[in-house]
């Protein structure tokens, strides 16, 4: 949303609940996806013709970011942005799941101790190397928006059994989270609840 707003796209920001998504995505044969929700997930970007529907938040952000200064033209800077986006994807996708609450708790606590540090140590290193508040120094990028989103999941308790306090050893990651939240572009977009 921040990237689309910053790029100057005129778009309708529709936010739906998980319950609404469940109803909207049911396919013809009961699949959890259909032509309007190709992967059964959100976000989706529907083009003005209503025919082209693209998915994946990082791809949408990168697409919009190329129309403004949120995605760099420089190949090395673009690589760094993509690295952070991919790390954030790994953090999210590698978080253990289990229908058994006790097993999930055990797996998540182990994940927080053994895997999260490798991810956040590298993110913290990239922030230190940037000599600024953001991944690319003083310039906000799609990497910052993606990292903000991941940290926000922790801050809002969306990672069951991994409290926000788990991230406290990485002070610059927390500082980054606050810097993104308070960046004028982000505030202007009204995409993030303040």
Coordinates of N, CA and C in Angstrom, one line a residue:
X1 N 0.8 -1.2 0.0 CA 0.0 0.0 0.0 C 0.9 1.3 0.0
X2 N 1.9 1.2 0.8 CA 2.8 2.4 0.9 C 3.5 2.6 -0.5
X3 N 4.0 1.5 -1.1 CA 4.6 1.6 -2.4 C 3.6 2.0 -3.5
X4 N 2.4 1.5 -3.5 CA 1.4 1.9 -4.5 C 1.1 3.4 -4.4
X5 N 0.9 3.8 -3.1 CA 0.6 5.2 -2.8 C 1.8 6.1 -3.3
X6 N 3.0 5.7 -2.9 CA 4.1 6.5 -3.2 C 4.4 6.6 -4.7
X7 N 4.1 5.5 -5.4 CA 4.2 5.5 -6.9 C 3.1 6.3 -7.6
X8 N 2.1 6.7 -6.8 CA 1.1 7.6 -7.4 C 0.0 6.8 -8.1
X9 N -0.1 5.5 -7.8 CA -1.2 4.7 -8.4 C -2.5 5.1 -7.8
X10 N -3.6 5.2 -8.6 CA -4.9 5.4 -8.1 C -5.5 4.0 -7.9
X11 N -5.6 3.5 -6.6 CA -6.1 2.2 -6.4 C -7.1 2.2 -5.2
X12 N -7.9 1.1 -5.3 CA -8.9 0.9 -4.2 C -8.3 0.0 -3.2
X13 N -8.2 0.4 -2.0 CA -7.6 -0.4 -0.9 C -8.7 -1.1 -0.2
X14 N -8.9 -2.4 -0.6 CA -10.0 -3.2 0.0 C -9.3 -4.1 1.0
X15 N -9.8 -4.1 2.2 CA -9.2 -4.9 3.3 C -10.3 -5.9 3.7
X16 N -10.0 -7.2 3.7 CA -11.0 -8.2 4.1 C -10.5 -9.0 5.2
X17 N -11.4 -9.6 6.0 CA -11.1 -10.4 7.1 C -10.8 -11.8 6.6
X18 N -10.2 -12.7 7.4 CA -9.9 -14.1 7.1 C -11.2 -14.8 6.7
X19 N -12.3 -14.5 7.5 CA -13.6 -15.1 7.3 C -14.1 -14.7 5.9
X20 N -14.0 -13.5 5.5 CA -14.5 -13.0 4.2 C -13.6 -13.6 3.1
X21 N -12.3 -13.7 3.3 CA -11.4 -14.4 2.3 C -11.8 -15.8 2.1
X22 N -12.1 -16.5 3.2 CA -12.5 -17.9 3.1 C -13.7 -18.1 2.2
X23 N -14.7 -17.2 2.2 CA -15.9 -17.2 1.4 C -15.6 -16.8 0.0
X24 N -14.8 -15.8 -0.2 CA -14.5 -15.2 -1.5 C -13.6 -16.1 -2.4
X25 N -12.8 -16.9 -1.8 CA -11.8 -17.7 -2.6 C -12.2 -19.1 -3.0
X26 N -13.4 -19.6 -2.5 CA -13.8 -20.9 -2.8 C -14.0 -21.1 -4.3
X27 N -13.3 -22.1 -4.8 CA -13.4 -22.4 -6.2 C -14.5 -23.3 -6.6
X28 N -14.7 -23.6 -7.9 CA -15.8 -24.3 -8.4 C -16.0 -25.7 -7.8
X29 N -14.9 -26.4 -7.5 CA -14.9 -27.7 -7.0 C -14.5 -27.7 -5.5
X30 N -14.7 -26.6 -4.8 CA -14.4 -26.5 -3.4 C -13.0 -26.2 -3.0
X31 N -12.1 -25.9 -4.1 CA -10.7 -25.6 -3.8 C -10.7 -24.3 -3.0
X32 N -9.6 -24.1 -2.3 CA -9.3 -22.9 -1.5 C -8.7 -21.8 -2.4
X33 N -9.1 -21.7 -3.6 CA -8.6 -20.7 -4.5 C -9.5 -20.7 -5.8
X34 N -9.5 -19.6 -6.5 CA -10.3 -19.5 -7.7 C -9.6 -18.4 -8.6
X35 N -10.2 -18.1 -9.7 CA -9.6 -17.2 -10.7 C -9.4 -15.8 -10.1
X36 N -10.2 -15.4 -9.1 CA -10.0 -14.1 -8.5 C -9.0 -14.1 -7.4
X37 N -8.7 -15.3 -6.8 CA -7.7 -15.4 -5.8 C -6.8 -16.6 -6.2
X38 N -5.9 -16.4 -7.1 CA -5.1 -17.5 -7.8 C -4.4 -18.4 -6.8
X39 N -4.0 -17.9 -5.7 CA -3.3 -18.7 -4.7 C -4.1 -18.9 -3.4
X40 N -5.3 -18.3 -3.4 CA -6.2 -18.4 -2.3 C -5.7 -17.5 -1.1
X41 N -4.9 -16.6 -1.4 CA -4.3 -15.7 -0.4 C -4.4 -14.2 -0.9
X42 N -4.2 -13.3 0.0 CA -4.1 -11.9 -0.3 C -2.7 -11.5 0.2
X43 N -2.1 -10.4 -0.4 CA -2.8 -9.4 -1.3 C -2.8 -9.9 -2.7
X44 N -3.7 -9.3 -3.4 CA -3.8 -9.4 -4.9 C -3.8 -8.0 -5.4
X45 N -3.3 -7.9 -6.7 CA -3.4 -6.6 -7.4 C -4.2 -6.8 -8.6
X46 N -5.4 -6.2 -8.7 CA -6.3 -6.3 -9.8 C -6.0 -5.1 -10.7
X47 N -5.7 -5.4 -12.0 CA -5.4 -4.3 -12.9 C -6.8 -3.7 -13.4
X48 N -6.7 -2.4 -13.9 CA -8.0 -1.8 -14.3 C -8.9 -2.5 -15.2
X49 N -8.3 -3.4 -16.1 CA -9.1 -4.2 -17.0 C -9.9 -5.3 -16.3
X50 N -9.5 -5.5 -15.1 CA -10.2 -6.6 -14.3 C -9.8 -8.0 -14.7
X51 N -9.0 -8.1 -15.7 CA -8.6 -9.4 -16.2 C -7.3 -9.9 -15.6
X52 N -6.4 -9.0 -15.4 CA -5.0 -9.3 -14.9 C -5.0 -9.2 -13.4
X53 N -4.8 -10.3 -12.7 CA -4.7 -10.3 -11.3 C -3.4 -10.9 -10.9
X54 N -2.5 -10.1 -10.2 CA -1.2 -10.6 -9.8 C -1.2 -10.7 -8.3
X55 N -0.3 -11.6 -7.8 CA -0.2 -11.9 -6.4 C 1.2 -11.7 -5.8
X56 N 1.3 -11.9 -4.6 CA 2.6 -11.8 -3.8 C 3.0 -10.4 -3.4
X57 N 3.0 -10.2 -2.1 CA 3.2 -8.8 -1.6 C 4.5 -8.3 -2.0
X58 N 5.6 -9.1 -2.0 CA 6.9 -8.6 -2.4 C 6.9 -8.2 -3.8
X59 N 6.3 -9.0 -4.7 CA 6.3 -8.7 -6.1 C 5.5 -7.4 -6.4
X60 N 4.4 -7.3 -5.7 CA 3.5 -6.0 -5.8 C 4.3 -4.8 -5.4
X61 N 5.0 -5.0 -4.2 CA 5.8 -3.9 -3.7 C 6.9 -3.5 -4.6
X62 N 7.6 -4.5 -5.1 CA 8.7 -4.3 -6.1 C 8.2 -3.6 -7.3
X63 N 7.1 -4.1 -7.9 CA 6.5 -3.5 -9.1 C 6.2 -2.0 -8.9
X64 N 5.5 -1.7 -7.8 CA 5.2 -0.3 -7.5 C 6.4 0.5 -7.2
X65 N 7.4 -0.1 -6.5 CA 8.6 0.6 -6.1 C 9.4 1.0 -7.3
X66 N 9.3 0.3 -8.4 CA 10.1 0.7 -9.6 C 9.5 1.9 -10.2
X67 N 8.3 2.4 -9.8 CA 7.7 3.6 -10.4 C 8.1 4.8 -9.5
X68 N 8.8 4.6 -8.4 CA 9.2 5.7 -7.5 C 10.5 5.3 -7.0
X69 N 11.0 5.9 -5.9 CA 12.3 5.7 -5.4 C 12.4 4.6 -4.3
X70 N 11.4 3.8 -4.3 CA 11.4 2.7 -3.2 C 12.1 1.5 -3.6
X71 N 12.4 1.3 -4.9 CA 13.1 0.2 -5.4 C 14.3 0.7 -6.2
X72 N 15.5 0.4 -5.8 CA 16.7 1.1 -6.5 C 17.0 0.6 -7.9
X73 N 17.5 1.5 -8.7 CA 18.0 1.1 -10.1 C 19.3 0.4 -10.0
X74 N 20.1 0.8 -9.1 CA 21.5 0.3 -8.9 C 21.4 -1.2 -8.6
X75 N 22.1 -2.1 -9.4 CA 22.0 -3.5 -9.2 C 22.4 -4.0 -7.8
X76 N 23.5 -3.5 -7.2 CA 23.9 -3.9 -5.9 C 22.9 -3.5 -4.8
X77 N 22.4 -2.3 -4.9 CA 21.4 -1.9 -3.9 C 20.1 -2.7 -4.1
X78 N 19.7 -3.0 -5.3 CA 18.6 -3.8 -5.6 C 18.8 -5.2 -5.0
X79 N 20.0 -5.7 -5.1 CA 20.4 -7.0 -4.5 C 20.2 -7.0 -3.0
X80 N 20.7 -6.0 -2.3 CA 20.5 -5.8 -0.9 C 19.0 -5.8 -0.5
X81 N 18.3 -5.0 -1.2 CA 16.8 -4.9 -1.0 C 16.2 -6.3 -1.1
X82 N 16.5 -7.0 -2.2 CA 15.9 -8.4 -2.4 C 16.4 -9.3 -1.4
X83 N 17.6 -9.2 -0.9 CA 18.1 -10.1 0.2 C 17.3 -10.0 1.4
X84 N 17.0 -8.7 1.8 CA 16.2 -8.5 3.0 C 14.8 -9.0 2.8
X85 N 14.2 -8.8 1.7 CA 12.9 -9.2 1.4 C 12.8 -10.8 1.5
X86 N 13.8 -11.4 0.9 CA 13.9 -12.9 1.0 C 14.1 -13.4 2.4
X87 N 14.9 -12.7 3.2 CA 15.1 -13.1 4.6 C 13.8 -13.0 5.3
X88 N 13.1 -12.0 5.1 CA 11.8 -11.8 5.8 C 10.8 -12.9 5.4
X89 N 10.8 -13.3 4.1 CA 10.0 -14.4 3.6 C 10.4 -15.7 4.3
X90 N 11.7 -15.9 4.5 CA 12.1 -17.1 5.2 C 11.7 -17.1 6.7
X91 N 11.8 -15.9 7.3 CA 11.3 -15.8 8.7 C 9.9 -16.3 8.8
X92 N 9.1 -15.8 7.9 CA 7.6 -16.1 8.0 C 7.3 -17.5 7.6
X93 N 8.0 -18.0 6.5 CA 7.6 -19.4 6.0 C 8.2 -20.5 6.9
X94 N 9.3 -20.2 7.6 CA 10.0 -21.2 8.3 C 9.5 -21.3 9.8
X95 N 8.6 -20.4 10.2 CA 8.0 -20.5 11.5 C 7.2 -21.8 11.6
X96 N 7.6 -22.7 12.6 CA 6.9 -24.0 12.7 C 5.4 -23.9 12.9
X97 N 4.7 -24.8 12.4 CA 3.2 -24.9 12.6 C 2.9 -26.3 13.1
X98 N 1.8 -26.4 13.9 CA 1.3 -27.6 14.3 C -0.1 -27.4 14.8
X99 N -1.0 -28.3 14.5 CA -2.4 -28.2 15.1 C -2.4 -28.4 16.6
X100 N -1.4 -29.1 17.1 CA -1.3 -29.3 18.6 C -0.7 -28.1 19.2
X101 N -1.4 -27.4 20.1 CA -0.9 -26.2 20.7 C 0.4 -26.3 21.4
X102 N 0.5 -27.4 22.2 CA 1.7 -27.6 23.0 C 2.9 -27.9 22.1
X103 N 2.6 -28.7 21.1 CA 3.7 -29.0 20.1 C 4.2 -27.7 19.4
X104 N 3.2 -26.9 19.0 CA 3.5 -25.6 18.3 C 4.3 -24.7 19.2
X105 N 3.9 -24.6 20.5 CA 4.6 -23.8 21.5 C 6.1 -24.3 21.6
X106 N 6.2 -25.6 21.7 CA 7.6 -26.2 21.8 C 8.4 -25.8 20.6
X107 N 7.8 -26.1 19.4 CA 8.6 -25.8 18.1 C 8.9 -24.3 17.9
X108 N 7.9 -23.5 18.3 CA 8.1 -22.0 18.1 C 9.2 -21.5 19.1
X109 N 9.2 -22.0 20.3 CA 10.2 -21.6 21.3 C 11.6 -22.0 20.8
X110 N 11.7 -23.2 20.3 CA 13.0 -23.7 19.7 C 13.4 -22.8 18.5
X111 N 12.5 -22.5 17.7 CA 12.7 -21.7 16.5 C 13.2 -20.3 16.9
X112 N 12.6 -19.7 17.9 CA 13.0 -18.4 18.4 C 14.5 -18.4 19.0
X113 N 14.9 -19.5 19.6 CA 16.2 -19.6 20.1 C 17.3 -20.0 19.1
X114 N 16.9 -20.9 18.1 CA 17.9 -21.4 17.2 C 17.9 -20.8 15.8
X115 N 16.8 -20.4 15.3 CA 16.8 -19.9 13.9 C 16.6 -18.4 13.8
X116 N 15.8 -17.8 14.6 CA 15.6 -16.3 14.5 C 16.9 -15.5 14.7
X117 N 17.8 -15.9 15.6 CA 19.0 -15.2 15.7 C 19.8 -15.1 14.4
X118 N 19.9 -16.1 13.6 CA 20.7 -16.1 12.4 C 20.1 -15.0 11.4
X119 N 18.7 -15.0 11.4 CA 18.1 -14.0 10.5 C 18.3 -12.6 11.0
X120 N 18.0 -12.4 12.3 CA 18.0 -11.0 12.8 C 19.5 -10.5 13.0
X121 N 20.4 -11.4 13.2 CA 21.8 -11.0 13.2 C 22.2 -10.4 11.9
X122 N 21.8 -11.1 10.8 CA 22.2 -10.6 9.5 C 21.4 -9.3 9.1
X123 N 20.2 -9.2 9.5 CA 19.4 -8.0 9.2 C 20.1 -6.8 10.0
X124 N 20.4 -7.1 11.3 CA 21.1 -6.1 12.1 C 22.4 -5.6 11.5
X125 N 23.1 -6.6 11.0 CA 24.4 -6.3 10.3 C 24.2 -5.4 9.1
X126 N 23.2 -5.7 8.3 CA 22.9 -4.9 7.1 C 22.5 -3.4 7.5
X127 N 21.7 -3.3 8.6 CA 21.4 -2.0 9.1 C 22.6 -1.2 9.6
X128 N 23.5 -1.9 10.3 CA 24.7 -1.3 10.7 C 25.6 -0.8 9.5
X129 N 25.6 -1.6 8.5 CA 26.4 -1.3 7.3 C 25.8 -0.2 6.5
X130 N 24.5 0.1 6.7 CA 23.9 1.1 5.9 C 24.2 2.6 6.3
X131 N 24.7 2.7 7.5 CA 25.0 4.1 8.0 C 23.8 5.0 8.0
X132 N 22.7 4.5 8.2 CA 21.4 5.3 8.3 C 20.4 4.5 9.0
X133 N 19.2 5.1 9.0 CA 18.0 4.5 9.7 C 17.4 3.3 8.9
X134 N 17.7 3.2 7.6 CA 17.1 2.2 6.8 C 18.1 1.3 6.1
X135 N 17.6 0.3 5.4 CA 18.5 -0.7 4.8 C 19.4 0.0 3.8
X136 N 19.0 1.0 3.1 CA 19.8 1.7 2.1 C 20.3 3.1 2.7
X137 N 20.6 3.1 4.0 CA 21.0 4.4 4.6 C 19.8 5.3 4.9
X138 N 19.8 6.4 4.3 CA 18.7 7.4 4.7 C 17.5 7.3 3.7
X139 N 17.6 6.3 2.7 CA 16.5 6.2 1.8 C 15.6 5.0 2.1
X140 N 14.3 5.3 2.2 CA 13.3 4.2 2.5 C 13.2 3.4 1.2
X141 N 13.1 2.1 1.4 CA 13.0 1.1 0.2 C 11.9 0.1 0.5
X142 N 11.6 -0.7 -0.5 CA 10.7 -1.8 -0.3 C 11.2 -2.8 0.8
X143 N 12.5 -2.9 0.9 CA 13.1 -3.8 1.9 C 12.6 -3.3 3.3
X144 N 12.6 -2.0 3.5 CA 12.2 -1.5 4.8 C 10.8 -1.8 5.1
X145 N 9.9 -1.6 4.1 CA 8.5 -1.9 4.3 C 8.3 -3.4 4.6
X146 N 9.0 -4.3 3.9 CA 8.9 -5.7 4.2 C 9.4 -6.0 5.6
X147 N 10.5 -5.5 6.0 CA 11.0 -5.8 7.3 C 10.1 -5.2 8.4
X148 N 9.6 -4.0 8.1 CA 8.6 -3.5 9.1 C 7.4 -4.4 9.2
X149 N 6.9 -5.0 8.1 CA 5.8 -5.9 8.2 C 6.0 -7.1 9.0
X150 N 7.2 -7.7 8.9 CA 7.6 -8.9 9.7 C 7.7 -8.5 11.2
X151 N 8.4 -7.4 11.5 CA 8.5 -7.0 12.9 C 7.2 -6.7 13.5
X152 N 6.3 -6.1 12.6 CA 4.9 -5.8 13.1 C 4.1 -7.0 13.5
X153 N 4.4 -8.1 12.8 CA 3.7 -9.4 13.1 C 4.1 -9.8 14.6
X154 N 5.4 -9.7 14.9 CA 5.8 -10.0 16.3 C 5.2 -9.0 17.3
X155 N 5.2 -7.7 16.9 CA 4.7 -6.6 17.8 C 3.2 -6.8 18.1
X156 N 2.5 -7.4 17.1 CA 1.1 -7.5 17.3 C 0.7 -8.9 17.7
X157 N 1.7 -9.7 18.1 CA 1.4 -11.1 18.7 C 0.9 -12.1 17.6
X158 N 1.3 -11.9 16.4 CA 0.8 -12.8 15.3 C 1.7 -14.0 15.2
X159 N 2.9 -14.0 15.8 CA 3.7 -15.2 15.9 C 3.5 -15.8 17.2
X160 N 2.5 -16.8 17.3 CA 2.2 -17.4 18.5 C 3.4 -18.0 19.2
X161 N 3.5 -17.7 20.5 CA 4.5 -18.2 21.4 C 5.9 -17.6 21.2
X162 N 5.9 -16.6 20.4 CA 7.2 -15.8 20.2 C 6.9 -14.4 20.5
X163 N 7.1 -13.9 21.8 CA 6.7 -12.5 22.1 C 7.6 -11.5 21.5
X164 N 7.1 -10.3 21.3 CA 7.9 -9.2 20.7 C 9.2 -9.0 21.4
X165 N 9.2 -9.2 22.7 CA 10.5 -9.1 23.5 C 11.6 -9.9 23.0
X166 N 11.3 -11.0 22.3 CA 12.3 -11.8 21.7 C 13.2 -11.0 20.7
X167 N 12.7 -10.0 20.1 CA 13.5 -9.1 19.2 C 14.3 -8.1 19.9
X168 N 14.2 -7.9 21.2 CA 14.9 -6.8 21.9 C 16.4 -6.8 21.8
X169 N 17.0 -8.0 21.7 CA 18.5 -8.0 21.5 C 19.0 -7.2 20.2
X170 N 18.1 -7.0 19.3 CA 18.5 -6.4 18.0 C 17.9 -5.0 18.1
X171 N 18.5 -4.1 18.9 CA 18.0 -2.7 19.1 C 17.8 -2.0 17.8
X172 N 18.8 -2.1 16.9 CA 18.7 -1.4 15.6 C 17.5 -1.9 14.8
X173 N 17.1 -3.1 14.9 CA 15.9 -3.6 14.2 C 14.6 -2.9 14.8
X174 N 14.6 -2.8 16.1 CA 13.5 -2.1 16.8 C 13.4 -0.6 16.4
X175 N 14.6 0.0 16.4 CA 14.7 1.4 16.0 C 14.2 1.6 14.5
X176 N 14.6 0.6 13.7 CA 14.2 0.6 12.3 C 12.7 0.6 12.2
X177 N 12.1 -0.3 12.9 CA 10.6 -0.5 12.9 C 10.0 0.8 13.3
X178 N 10.4 1.5 14.3 CA 9.9 2.8 14.6 C 10.1 3.9 13.6
X179 N 11.3 3.9 13.0 CA 11.7 4.8 11.9 C 10.8 4.7 10.7
X180 N 10.5 3.5 10.3 CA 9.6 3.2 9.2 C 8.2 3.7 9.5
X181 N 7.7 3.3 10.7 CA 6.4 3.7 11.1 C 6.2 5.2 11.1
X182 N 7.2 5.9 11.4 CA 7.1 7.4 11.5 C 7.7 8.1 10.3
X183 N 8.0 7.4 9.3 CA 8.5 8.1 8.0 C 7.4 8.8 7.4
X184 N 7.6 10.0 6.9 CA 6.5 10.9 6.3 C 5.8 10.2 5.1
X185 N 6.5 9.4 4.3 CA 5.9 8.6 3.2 C 4.9 7.6 3.8
X186 N 5.3 6.9 4.8 CA 4.4 5.9 5.4 C 3.2 6.6 6.0
X187 N 3.4 7.7 6.8 CA 2.3 8.4 7.4 C 1.3 8.9 6.4
X188 N 1.9 9.5 5.3 CA 1.0 10.1 4.2 C 0.2 9.0 3.6
X189 N 0.7 7.8 3.4 CA 0.0 6.7 2.7 C -1.2 6.2 3.5
X190 N -1.2 6.4 4.8 CA -2.2 5.9 5.7 C -2.4 4.4 5.6
X191 N -1.3 3.7 5.2 CA -1.4 2.2 5.0 C -1.1 1.5 6.3
X192 N -0.5 2.2 7.3 CA -0.1 1.5 8.5 C -0.8 2.2 9.7
X193 N -1.5 1.5 10.5 CA -2.2 2.1 11.6 C -1.2 2.6 12.6
X194 N -1.4 3.9 13.0 CA -0.5 4.6 13.9 C -0.9 4.4 15.3

